Amino acid sequence: MGMYGIDISEHNGEIDLSEYQDQFVIIRAGWGWSIEQKDRMFERNVKECIRLKIPFGVYWYSYAVDKESAEKEAEVFLEVIEPYRKDIRMGVWVDQEDADGWKVKNGFEINQKCITELTSLMCSKIRQKGYHTGIYCSYSWLKYFGKECGSYDRWVAHWGSDDGTKQNDMSKYGSIHQFTTKPLDRDYCKKDLSAFSARAGMHTVGRLF
């Protein structure tokens, strides 16, 4: 049957999550490699999901450009989410993109070798802590993840015309499909919550480019 959901961050403000009690929520925990970059709404959004019994996952927007910054990001991410490890039911995701162009502006070369190396390093550290781990990316970025990332789940953004409707099926590429940004980021998952257990996260997902 599948389940719909949303993903949110401080940029969405104080959302009334009671409207999503029959859905799921994926919450940004932060970005970059400093604890000071924790999402300002993270604690509030997590506590609201727990109060309303909404299954939720978490993600970290990566600015890593080398092994050192990737390791630091993973450590800070894990530190931020540790108090809620028993409550996280929709996975722990590394958001890999360069939406604001910061990586390229700072000399990072976007290619499969670099992206695979840093992403697999972060996901490995997260998986070692017992979480179901996956990668958020746009459909066009799937080609940047090599075989070292093959066992990590995918949360794939493909919006079509981005008119608020779900226009295609990304389930062969991963567990979650972000299908629109209107009126906010909307997601769809065909799988049961049990798919996001740590054991489930050990299996290879989808077809890789």
PDB file of C-alpha atoms in Angstrom:
ATOM      1  CA  MET A   1       0.000   0.000   0.000  1.00  0.00           C
ATOM      2  CA  GLY A   2       2.774   2.426   0.836  1.00  0.00           C
ATOM      3  CA  MET A   3       3.053   5.435   3.086  1.00  0.00           C
ATOM      4  CA  TYR A   4       3.360   9.146   2.428  1.00  0.00           C
ATOM      5  CA  GLY A   5       5.529  11.551   4.394  1.00  0.00           C
ATOM      6  CA  ILE A   6       7.352  14.860   4.505  1.00  0.00           C
ATOM      7  CA  ASP A   7      10.924  15.989   5.160  1.00  0.00           C
ATOM      8  CA  ILE A   8      11.550  19.184   7.090  1.00  0.00           C
ATOM      9  CA  SER A   9      14.212  21.508   8.484  1.00  0.00           C
ATOM     10  CA  GLU A  10      14.430  24.854  10.260  1.00  0.00           C
ATOM     11  CA  HIS A  11      13.613  26.490   6.927  1.00  0.00           C
ATOM     12  CA  ASN A  12      10.043  25.224   7.246  1.00  0.00           C
ATOM     13  CA  GLY A  13       9.487  26.958  10.568  1.00  0.00           C
ATOM     14  CA  GLU A  14       7.250  25.546  13.286  1.00  0.00           C
ATOM     15  CA  ILE A  15       5.075  23.082  11.377  1.00  0.00           C
ATOM     16  CA  ASP A  16       1.892  21.658  12.910  1.00  0.00           C
ATOM     17  CA  LEU A  17       2.879  17.977  12.686  1.00  0.00           C
ATOM     18  CA  SER A  18      -0.496  16.770  13.947  1.00  0.00           C
ATOM     19  CA  GLU A  19      -1.591  16.904  10.297  1.00  0.00           C
ATOM     20  CA  TYR A  20       0.891  14.089   9.541  1.00  0.00           C
ATOM     21  CA  GLN A  21       0.026  11.548  12.239  1.00  0.00           C
ATOM     22  CA  ASP A  22      -0.817   8.907   9.642  1.00  0.00           C
ATOM     23  CA  GLN A  23       2.391   9.587   7.681  1.00  0.00           C
ATOM     24  CA  PHE A  24       6.137   9.757   8.375  1.00  0.00           C
ATOM     25  CA  VAL A  25       8.582  12.627   8.815  1.00  0.00           C
ATOM     26  CA  ILE A  26      12.289  12.877   8.005  1.00  0.00           C
ATOM     27  CA  ILE A  27      13.982  15.612  10.020  1.00  0.00           C
ATOM     28  CA  ARG A  28      17.181  17.473   9.242  1.00  0.00           C
ATOM     29  CA  ALA A  29      19.569  17.089  12.161  1.00  0.00           C
ATOM     30  CA  GLY A  30      22.059  19.622  10.806  1.00  0.00           C
ATOM     31  CA  TRP A  31      24.749  20.339   8.249  1.00  0.00           C
ATOM     32  CA  GLY A  32      28.513  20.676   8.028  1.00  0.00           C
ATOM     33  CA  TRP A  33      31.017  19.467  10.598  1.00  0.00           C
ATOM     34  CA  SER A  34      30.309  21.546  13.713  1.00  0.00           C
ATOM     35  CA  ILE A  35      27.864  20.868  16.541  1.00  0.00           C
ATOM     36  CA  GLU A  36      26.927  24.533  16.206  1.00  0.00           C
ATOM     37  CA  GLN A  37      25.387  23.669  12.845  1.00  0.00           C
ATOM     38  CA  LYS A  38      22.691  21.494  14.372  1.00  0.00           C
ATOM     39  CA  ASP A  39      19.337  22.360  12.836  1.00  0.00           C
ATOM     40  CA  ARG A  40      17.646  24.919  15.082  1.00  0.00           C
ATOM     41  CA  MET A  41      14.307  23.083  14.880  1.00  0.00           C
ATOM     42  CA  PHE A  42      15.708  19.566  15.280  1.00  0.00           C
ATOM     43  CA  GLU A  43      14.887  19.044  18.957  1.00  0.00           C
ATOM     44  CA  ARG A  44      11.440  20.537  18.590  1.00  0.00           C
ATOM     45  CA  ASN A  45      10.576  18.461  15.519  1.00  0.00           C
ATOM     46  CA  VAL A  46      11.846  15.218  17.050  1.00  0.00           C
ATOM     47  CA  LYS A  47       9.948  15.763  20.284  1.00  0.00           C
ATOM     48  CA  GLU A  48       6.764  16.557  18.372  1.00  0.00           C
ATOM     49  CA  CYS A  49       7.071  13.333  16.362  1.00  0.00           C
ATOM     50  CA  ILE A  50       7.597  11.355  19.547  1.00  0.00           C
ATOM     51  CA  ARG A  51       4.629  13.053  21.237  1.00  0.00           C
ATOM     52  CA  LEU A  52       2.368  12.454  18.251  1.00  0.00           C
ATOM     53  CA  LYS A  53       3.692   8.907  17.666  1.00  0.00           C
ATOM     54  CA  ILE A  54       4.811   9.751  14.120  1.00  0.00           C
ATOM     55  CA  PRO A  55       7.570   7.476  12.747  1.00  0.00           C
ATOM     56  CA  PHE A  56      10.549   9.607  11.819  1.00  0.00           C
ATOM     57  CA  GLY A  57      13.993   9.453  10.278  1.00  0.00           C
ATOM     58  CA  VAL A  58      16.854  11.955  10.311  1.00  0.00           C
ATOM     59  CA  TYR A  59      19.292  13.384   7.789  1.00  0.00           C
ATOM     60  CA  TRP A  60      22.475  15.427   7.664  1.00  0.00           C
ATOM     61  CA  TYR A  61      23.296  17.785   4.794  1.00  0.00           C
ATOM     62  CA  SER A  62      26.899  17.033   3.890  1.00  0.00           C
ATOM     63  CA  TYR A  63      29.475  19.688   3.063  1.00  0.00           C
ATOM     64  CA  ALA A  64      32.369  17.209   3.280  1.00  0.00           C
ATOM     65  CA  VAL A  65      35.137  17.758   0.733  1.00  0.00           C
ATOM     66  CA  ASP A  66      37.764  15.362   2.119  1.00  0.00           C
ATOM     67  CA  LYS A  67      38.087  12.381   4.473  1.00  0.00           C
ATOM     68  CA  GLU A  68      38.754  14.546   7.501  1.00  0.00           C
ATOM     69  CA  SER A  69      35.601  16.633   7.089  1.00  0.00           C
ATOM     70  CA  ALA A  70      33.517  13.539   6.217  1.00  0.00           C
ATOM     71  CA  GLU A  71      34.619  11.773   9.400  1.00  0.00           C
ATOM     72  CA  LYS A  72      33.878  14.882  11.453  1.00  0.00           C
ATOM     73  CA  GLU A  73      30.433  15.254   9.913  1.00  0.00           C
ATOM     74  CA  ALA A  74      29.565  11.655  10.720  1.00  0.00           C
ATOM     75  CA  GLU A  75      30.757  12.091  14.313  1.00  0.00           C
ATOM     76  CA  VAL A  76      28.744  15.272  14.853  1.00  0.00           C
ATOM     77  CA  PHE A  77      25.663  13.743  13.204  1.00  0.00           C
ATOM     78  CA  LEU A  78      25.871  10.715  15.490  1.00  0.00           C
ATOM     79  CA  GLU A  79      26.323  12.935  18.528  1.00  0.00           C
ATOM     80  CA  VAL A  80      23.215  14.964  17.672  1.00  0.00           C
ATOM     81  CA  ILE A  81      20.936  11.963  17.140  1.00  0.00           C
ATOM     82  CA  GLU A  82      22.270   9.701  19.916  1.00  0.00           C
ATOM     83  CA  PRO A  83      19.642  10.731  22.519  1.00  0.00           C
ATOM     84  CA  TYR A  84      16.921   9.557  20.123  1.00  0.00           C
ATOM     85  CA  ARG A  85      18.473   6.349  18.766  1.00  0.00           C
ATOM     86  CA  LYS A  86      15.585   4.201  20.056  1.00  0.00           C
ATOM     87  CA  ASP A  87      12.990   6.513  18.524  1.00  0.00           C
ATOM     88  CA  ILE A  88      14.367   6.726  14.963  1.00  0.00           C
ATOM     89  CA  ARG A  89      12.283   4.408  12.771  1.00  0.00           C
ATOM     90  CA  MET A  90      12.730   5.727   9.203  1.00  0.00           C
ATOM     91  CA  GLY A  91      16.483   5.587   8.775  1.00  0.00           C
ATOM     92  CA  VAL A  92      19.551   7.783   9.157  1.00  0.00           C
ATOM     93  CA  TRP A  93      20.415   9.524   5.895  1.00  0.00           C
ATOM     94  CA  VAL A  94      23.425  11.314   4.447  1.00  0.00           C
ATOM     95  CA  ASP A  95      22.234  14.109   2.150  1.00  0.00           C
ATOM     96  CA  GLN A  96      24.661  14.254  -0.771  1.00  0.00           C
ATOM     97  CA  GLU A  97      24.212  17.132  -3.172  1.00  0.00           C
ATOM     98  CA  ASP A  98      25.651  20.546  -3.890  1.00  0.00           C
ATOM     99  CA  ALA A  99      22.493  22.588  -4.169  1.00  0.00           C
ATOM    100  CA  ASP A 100      24.181  25.875  -3.277  1.00  0.00           C
ATOM    101  CA  GLY A 101      27.379  25.160  -5.234  1.00  0.00           C
ATOM    102  CA  TRP A 102      29.557  25.438  -2.114  1.00  0.00           C
ATOM    103  CA  LYS A 103      31.559  22.281  -2.789  1.00  0.00           C
ATOM    104  CA  VAL A 104      32.469  23.235  -6.341  1.00  0.00           C
ATOM    105  CA  LYS A 105      33.298  26.802  -5.291  1.00  0.00           C
ATOM    106  CA  ASN A 106      35.720  25.386  -2.744  1.00  0.00           C
ATOM    107  CA  GLY A 107      37.587  23.196  -5.200  1.00  0.00           C
ATOM    108  CA  PHE A 108      35.725  19.900  -4.736  1.00  0.00           C
ATOM    109  CA  GLU A 109      35.510  17.802  -7.878  1.00  0.00           C
ATOM    110  CA  ILE A 110      32.146  16.101  -8.223  1.00  0.00           C
ATOM    111  CA  ASN A 111      32.862  12.683  -9.683  1.00  0.00           C
ATOM    112  CA  GLN A 112      32.130   9.080  -8.776  1.00  0.00           C
ATOM    113  CA  LYS A 113      35.476   8.434  -7.097  1.00  0.00           C
ATOM    114  CA  CYS A 114      35.257  11.410  -4.717  1.00  0.00           C
ATOM    115  CA  ILE A 115      31.559  11.118  -3.919  1.00  0.00           C
ATOM    116  CA  THR A 116      31.772   7.358  -3.365  1.00  0.00           C
ATOM    117  CA  GLU A 117      34.779   7.645  -1.072  1.00  0.00           C
ATOM    118  CA  LEU A 118      33.304  10.297   1.221  1.00  0.00           C
ATOM    119  CA  THR A 119      29.763   8.888   1.240  1.00  0.00           C
ATOM    120  CA  SER A 120      30.820   5.326   1.987  1.00  0.00           C
ATOM    121  CA  LEU A 121      33.056   6.601   4.798  1.00  0.00           C
ATOM    122  CA  MET A 122      30.171   8.470   6.446  1.00  0.00           C
ATOM    123  CA  CYS A 123      27.619   5.707   5.956  1.00  0.00           C
ATOM    124  CA  SER A 124      30.018   3.095   7.294  1.00  0.00           C
ATOM    125  CA  LYS A 125      30.555   5.042  10.521  1.00  0.00           C
ATOM    126  CA  ILE A 126      26.803   5.463  10.954  1.00  0.00           C
ATOM    127  CA  ARG A 127      26.046   1.805  10.234  1.00  0.00           C
ATOM    128  CA  GLN A 128      28.650   0.733  12.789  1.00  0.00           C
ATOM    129  CA  LYS A 129      26.479   2.435  15.412  1.00  0.00           C
ATOM    130  CA  GLY A 130      23.584   0.161  14.526  1.00  0.00           C
ATOM    131  CA  TYR A 131      21.427   2.403  12.349  1.00  0.00           C
ATOM    132  CA  HIS A 132      19.721   1.676   9.037  1.00  0.00           C
ATOM    133  CA  THR A 133      21.776   3.990   6.842  1.00  0.00           C
ATOM    134  CA  GLY A 134      21.111   5.462   3.440  1.00  0.00           C
ATOM    135  CA  ILE A 135      21.906   8.227   0.969  1.00  0.00           C
ATOM    136  CA  TYR A 136      19.651  11.079  -0.100  1.00  0.00           C
ATOM    137  CA  CYS A 137      20.327  12.382  -3.591  1.00  0.00           C
ATOM    138  CA  SER A 138      18.625  13.598  -6.702  1.00  0.00           C
ATOM    139  CA  TYR A 139      18.018  11.082  -9.486  1.00  0.00           C
ATOM    140  CA  SER A 140      20.798  12.703 -11.536  1.00  0.00           C
ATOM    141  CA  TRP A 141      23.327  11.982  -8.756  1.00  0.00           C
ATOM    142  CA  LEU A 142      22.769   8.210  -8.658  1.00  0.00           C
ATOM    143  CA  LYS A 143      25.608   7.768 -11.133  1.00  0.00           C
ATOM    144  CA  TYR A 144      28.121   9.144  -8.611  1.00  0.00           C
ATOM    145  CA  PHE A 145      27.772   6.242  -6.161  1.00  0.00           C
ATOM    146  CA  GLY A 146      30.078   3.313  -6.916  1.00  0.00           C
ATOM    147  CA  LYS A 147      30.045  -0.259  -5.634  1.00  0.00           C
ATOM    148  CA  GLU A 148      31.347   0.754  -2.185  1.00  0.00           C
ATOM    149  CA  CYS A 149      27.983   2.445  -1.660  1.00  0.00           C
ATOM    150  CA  GLY A 150      26.017  -0.505  -3.019  1.00  0.00           C
ATOM    151  CA  SER A 151      24.767  -1.796   0.325  1.00  0.00           C
ATOM    152  CA  TYR A 152      23.377   1.554   1.469  1.00  0.00           C
ATOM    153  CA  ASP A 153      19.744   2.407   0.918  1.00  0.00           C
ATOM    154  CA  ARG A 154      18.595   5.318  -1.261  1.00  0.00           C
ATOM    155  CA  TRP A 155      16.157   8.152  -0.772  1.00  0.00           C
ATOM    156  CA  VAL A 156      15.811   9.565  -4.278  1.00  0.00           C
ATOM    157  CA  ALA A 157      14.491  12.967  -5.329  1.00  0.00           C
ATOM    158  CA  HIS A 158      12.701  13.006  -8.669  1.00  0.00           C
ATOM    159  CA  TRP A 159       9.998  15.665  -8.904  1.00  0.00           C
ATOM    160  CA  GLY A 160       8.735  15.399 -12.463  1.00  0.00           C
ATOM    161  CA  SER A 161       6.995  18.720 -13.157  1.00  0.00           C
ATOM    162  CA  ASP A 162       6.969  19.436  -9.389  1.00  0.00           C
ATOM    163  CA  ASP A 163       3.262  20.256  -9.329  1.00  0.00           C
ATOM    164  CA  GLY A 164       2.563  18.507  -6.020  1.00  0.00           C
ATOM    165  CA  THR A 165       1.670  15.114  -7.497  1.00  0.00           C
ATOM    166  CA  LYS A 166       3.625  11.865  -7.598  1.00  0.00           C
ATOM    167  CA  GLN A 167       4.335  11.242 -11.276  1.00  0.00           C
ATOM    168  CA  ASN A 168       6.758   8.301 -11.362  1.00  0.00           C
ATOM    169  CA  ASP A 169       8.046   5.324  -9.388  1.00  0.00           C
ATOM    170  CA  MET A 170      11.568   5.374  -7.941  1.00  0.00           C
ATOM    171  CA  SER A 171      11.189   2.242  -5.793  1.00  0.00           C
ATOM    172  CA  LYS A 172      13.698   0.205  -7.846  1.00  0.00           C
ATOM    173  CA  TYR A 173      16.414   2.672  -6.804  1.00  0.00           C
ATOM    174  CA  GLY A 174      15.726   2.813  -3.068  1.00  0.00           C
ATOM    175  CA  SER A 175      13.203   2.834  -0.251  1.00  0.00           C
ATOM    176  CA  ILE A 176      11.985   6.447  -0.315  1.00  0.00           C
ATOM    177  CA  HIS A 177      11.007   8.741  -3.164  1.00  0.00           C
ATOM    178  CA  GLN A 178      10.881  12.523  -2.713  1.00  0.00           C
ATOM    179  CA  PHE A 179       8.384  13.403  -5.433  1.00  0.00           C
ATOM    180  CA  THR A 180       7.644  17.114  -5.024  1.00  0.00           C
ATOM    181  CA  THR A 181       8.573  20.283  -3.179  1.00  0.00           C
ATOM    182  CA  LYS A 182       5.058  21.741  -3.243  1.00  0.00           C
ATOM    183  CA  PRO A 183       3.761  22.925  -0.870  1.00  0.00           C
ATOM    184  CA  LEU A 184       6.753  21.386   0.959  1.00  0.00           C
ATOM    185  CA  ASP A 185       9.003  18.368   0.423  1.00  0.00           C
ATOM    186  CA  ARG A 186       6.781  15.313   0.045  1.00  0.00           C
ATOM    187  CA  ASP A 187       7.893  11.678   0.086  1.00  0.00           C
ATOM    188  CA  TYR A 188       6.546   8.217  -0.588  1.00  0.00           C
ATOM    189  CA  CYS A 189       7.695   4.835   0.706  1.00  0.00           C
ATOM    190  CA  LYS A 190       6.352   1.485  -0.470  1.00  0.00           C
ATOM    191  CA  LYS A 191       8.061  -0.447   2.320  1.00  0.00           C
ATOM    192  CA  ASP A 192       6.993  -1.385   5.812  1.00  0.00           C
ATOM    193  CA  LEU A 193       8.739   0.239   8.786  1.00  0.00           C
ATOM    194  CA  SER A 194      10.542  -3.047   9.424  1.00  0.00           C
ATOM    195  CA  ALA A 195      12.634  -2.328   6.306  1.00  0.00           C
ATOM    196  CA  PHE A 196      14.442   0.394   8.268  1.00  0.00           C
ATOM    197  CA  SER A 197      15.843  -1.846  10.971  1.00  0.00           C
ATOM    198  CA  ALA A 198      19.637  -2.088  11.229  1.00  0.00           C
ATOM    199  CA  ARG A 199      19.570  -5.640   9.838  1.00  0.00           C
ATOM    200  CA  ALA A 200      17.498  -4.570   6.829  1.00  0.00           C
ATOM    201  CA  GLY A 201      20.048  -1.841   6.129  1.00  0.00           C
ATOM    202  CA  MET A 202      22.753  -4.434   5.468  1.00  0.00           C
ATOM    203  CA  HIS A 203      21.222  -5.544   2.183  1.00  0.00           C
ATOM    204  CA  THR A 204      22.107  -4.139  -1.210  1.00  0.00           C
ATOM    205  CA  VAL A 205      19.379  -1.952  -2.690  1.00  0.00           C
ATOM    206  CA  GLY A 206      18.149  -1.280  -6.172  1.00  0.00           C
ATOM    207  CA  ARG A 207      20.095  -1.034  -9.366  1.00  0.00           C
ATOM    208  CA  LEU A 208      23.199   1.133  -9.391  1.00  0.00           C
ATOM    209  CA  PHE A 209      24.388   3.126 -12.377  1.00  0.00           C
TER     210      PHE A 209
END
